[in-house]
Amino acid sequence: VAGNHLGFQYYIDFTHSATTEYREMRQWCWETLGPSCELVIMDKNDNFAWAWIHDTYRSRILLRSDKELAWFKLRWE
């Protein structure tokens, strides 16, 4: 899904019942795209390739650009 949170062009939403899938994909992002941090504590000058949101309302992985989306699709589609 397209979006724009601090420069992230894409995001993947997860239902709260999809915790295993969310954790697996987040771990894959960390190992493949490099370290990151939760969006709520990210500074506007940070330039991470990806980030995440996990709170009471949603679980979401955010991807910076087409490059990260392509890597993600190669693994998860």
PDB file of C-alpha atoms in Angstrom:
ATOM      1  CA  VAL A   1       0.000   0.000   0.000  1.00  0.00           C
ATOM      2  CA  ALA A   2       1.317   3.429  -0.839  1.00  0.00           C
ATOM      3  CA  GLY A   3       1.749   5.941   1.952  1.00  0.00           C
ATOM      4  CA  ASN A   4       3.996   8.722   3.121  1.00  0.00           C
ATOM      5  CA  HIS A   5       5.094   8.552   6.737  1.00  0.00           C
ATOM      6  CA  LEU A   6       8.373  10.479   7.143  1.00  0.00           C
ATOM      7  CA  GLY A   7       9.317   9.689   3.555  1.00  0.00           C
ATOM      8  CA  PHE A   8       8.306   6.025   3.544  1.00  0.00           C
ATOM      9  CA  GLN A   9       6.528   5.316   0.275  1.00  0.00           C
ATOM     10  CA  TYR A  10       4.955   1.957   1.134  1.00  0.00           C
ATOM     11  CA  TYR A  11       3.548   0.073   4.073  1.00  0.00           C
ATOM     12  CA  ILE A  12       2.181  -3.360   4.866  1.00  0.00           C
ATOM     13  CA  ASP A  13      -0.699  -3.592   7.342  1.00  0.00           C
ATOM     14  CA  PHE A  14      -1.188  -6.591   9.605  1.00  0.00           C
ATOM     15  CA  THR A  15      -4.234  -7.616  11.572  1.00  0.00           C
ATOM     16  CA  HIS A  16      -3.647  -8.044  15.283  1.00  0.00           C
ATOM     17  CA  SER A  17      -4.176 -11.782  14.838  1.00  0.00           C
ATOM     18  CA  ALA A  18      -1.242 -11.973  12.373  1.00  0.00           C
ATOM     19  CA  THR A  19       1.450 -11.538  15.016  1.00  0.00           C
ATOM     20  CA  THR A  20       3.591 -14.451  13.801  1.00  0.00           C
ATOM     21  CA  GLU A  21       3.608 -13.158  10.228  1.00  0.00           C
ATOM     22  CA  TYR A  22       4.374  -9.622  11.440  1.00  0.00           C
ATOM     23  CA  ARG A  23       7.302 -10.811  13.585  1.00  0.00           C
ATOM     24  CA  GLU A  24       8.740 -12.971  10.782  1.00  0.00           C
ATOM     25  CA  MET A  25       8.553 -10.146   8.258  1.00  0.00           C
ATOM     26  CA  ARG A  26      10.020  -7.622  10.682  1.00  0.00           C
ATOM     27  CA  GLN A  27      12.921  -9.967  11.440  1.00  0.00           C
ATOM     28  CA  TRP A  28      13.480 -10.484   7.703  1.00  0.00           C
ATOM     29  CA  CYS A  29      13.559  -6.698   7.177  1.00  0.00           C
ATOM     30  CA  TRP A  30      16.136  -6.311   9.950  1.00  0.00           C
ATOM     31  CA  GLU A  31      18.362  -9.039   8.485  1.00  0.00           C
ATOM     32  CA  THR A  32      17.929  -8.021   4.828  1.00  0.00           C
ATOM     33  CA  LEU A  33      17.438  -4.251   4.828  1.00  0.00           C
ATOM     34  CA  GLY A  34      19.466  -3.477   7.941  1.00  0.00           C
ATOM     35  CA  PRO A  35      18.716  -2.122  11.412  1.00  0.00           C
ATOM     36  CA  SER A  36      15.911   0.382  11.932  1.00  0.00           C
ATOM     37  CA  CYS A  37      13.645   1.698  14.677  1.00  0.00           C
ATOM     38  CA  GLU A  38      10.010   2.221  15.480  1.00  0.00           C
ATOM     39  CA  LEU A  39       8.474   5.141  13.592  1.00  0.00           C
ATOM     40  CA  VAL A  40       7.308   6.906  16.762  1.00  0.00           C
ATOM     41  CA  ILE A  41      10.918   7.397  17.946  1.00  0.00           C
ATOM     42  CA  MET A  42      12.402   8.110  14.523  1.00  0.00           C
ATOM     43  CA  ASP A  43      13.881  11.536  13.868  1.00  0.00           C
ATOM     44  CA  LYS A  44      12.992  13.323  10.630  1.00  0.00           C
ATOM     45  CA  ASN A  45      16.689  13.245   9.673  1.00  0.00           C
ATOM     46  CA  ASP A  46      16.956   9.453  10.020  1.00  0.00           C
ATOM     47  CA  ASN A  47      17.308   7.667   6.715  1.00  0.00           C
ATOM     48  CA  PHE A  48      16.413   4.066   7.499  1.00  0.00           C
ATOM     49  CA  ALA A  49      15.340   1.795   4.625  1.00  0.00           C
ATOM     50  CA  TRP A  50      12.389   0.593   6.675  1.00  0.00           C
ATOM     51  CA  ALA A  51      10.582   1.103   9.985  1.00  0.00           C
ATOM     52  CA  TRP A  52       7.641  -0.271  11.911  1.00  0.00           C
ATOM     53  CA  ILE A  53       4.581   0.740  13.855  1.00  0.00           C
ATOM     54  CA  HIS A  54       3.181  -1.572  16.509  1.00  0.00           C
ATOM     55  CA  ASP A  55       0.662  -0.098  18.903  1.00  0.00           C
ATOM     56  CA  THR A  56      -2.872  -0.619  20.168  1.00  0.00           C
ATOM     57  CA  TYR A  57      -4.362   0.403  16.831  1.00  0.00           C
ATOM     58  CA  ARG A  58      -2.153  -1.172  14.166  1.00  0.00           C
ATOM     59  CA  SER A  59       0.862  -3.209  13.180  1.00  0.00           C
ATOM     60  CA  ARG A  60       2.594  -1.929  10.081  1.00  0.00           C
ATOM     61  CA  ILE A  61       5.949  -2.282   8.323  1.00  0.00           C
ATOM     62  CA  LEU A  62       7.001   0.771   6.319  1.00  0.00           C
ATOM     63  CA  LEU A  63       9.358   0.646   3.335  1.00  0.00           C
ATOM     64  CA  ARG A  64      11.353   3.636   2.115  1.00  0.00           C
ATOM     65  CA  SER A  65      11.244   3.213  -1.693  1.00  0.00           C
ATOM     66  CA  ASP A  66      10.688   1.000  -4.720  1.00  0.00           C
ATOM     67  CA  LYS A  67      14.028  -0.702  -3.986  1.00  0.00           C
ATOM     68  CA  GLU A  68      12.918  -1.998  -0.586  1.00  0.00           C
ATOM     69  CA  LEU A  69       9.493  -2.909  -1.956  1.00  0.00           C
ATOM     70  CA  ALA A  70      11.107  -4.986  -4.723  1.00  0.00           C
ATOM     71  CA  TRP A  71      13.212  -6.915  -2.165  1.00  0.00           C
ATOM     72  CA  PHE A  72      10.137  -7.440  -0.019  1.00  0.00           C
ATOM     73  CA  LYS A  73       8.078  -8.752  -2.942  1.00  0.00           C
ATOM     74  CA  LEU A  74      10.847 -11.141  -3.970  1.00  0.00           C
ATOM     75  CA  ARG A  75      10.656 -12.785  -0.569  1.00  0.00           C
ATOM     76  CA  TRP A  76       7.006 -12.495   0.453  1.00  0.00           C
ATOM     77  CA  GLU A  77       4.933 -12.663  -2.745  1.00  0.00           C
TER      78      GLU A  77
END
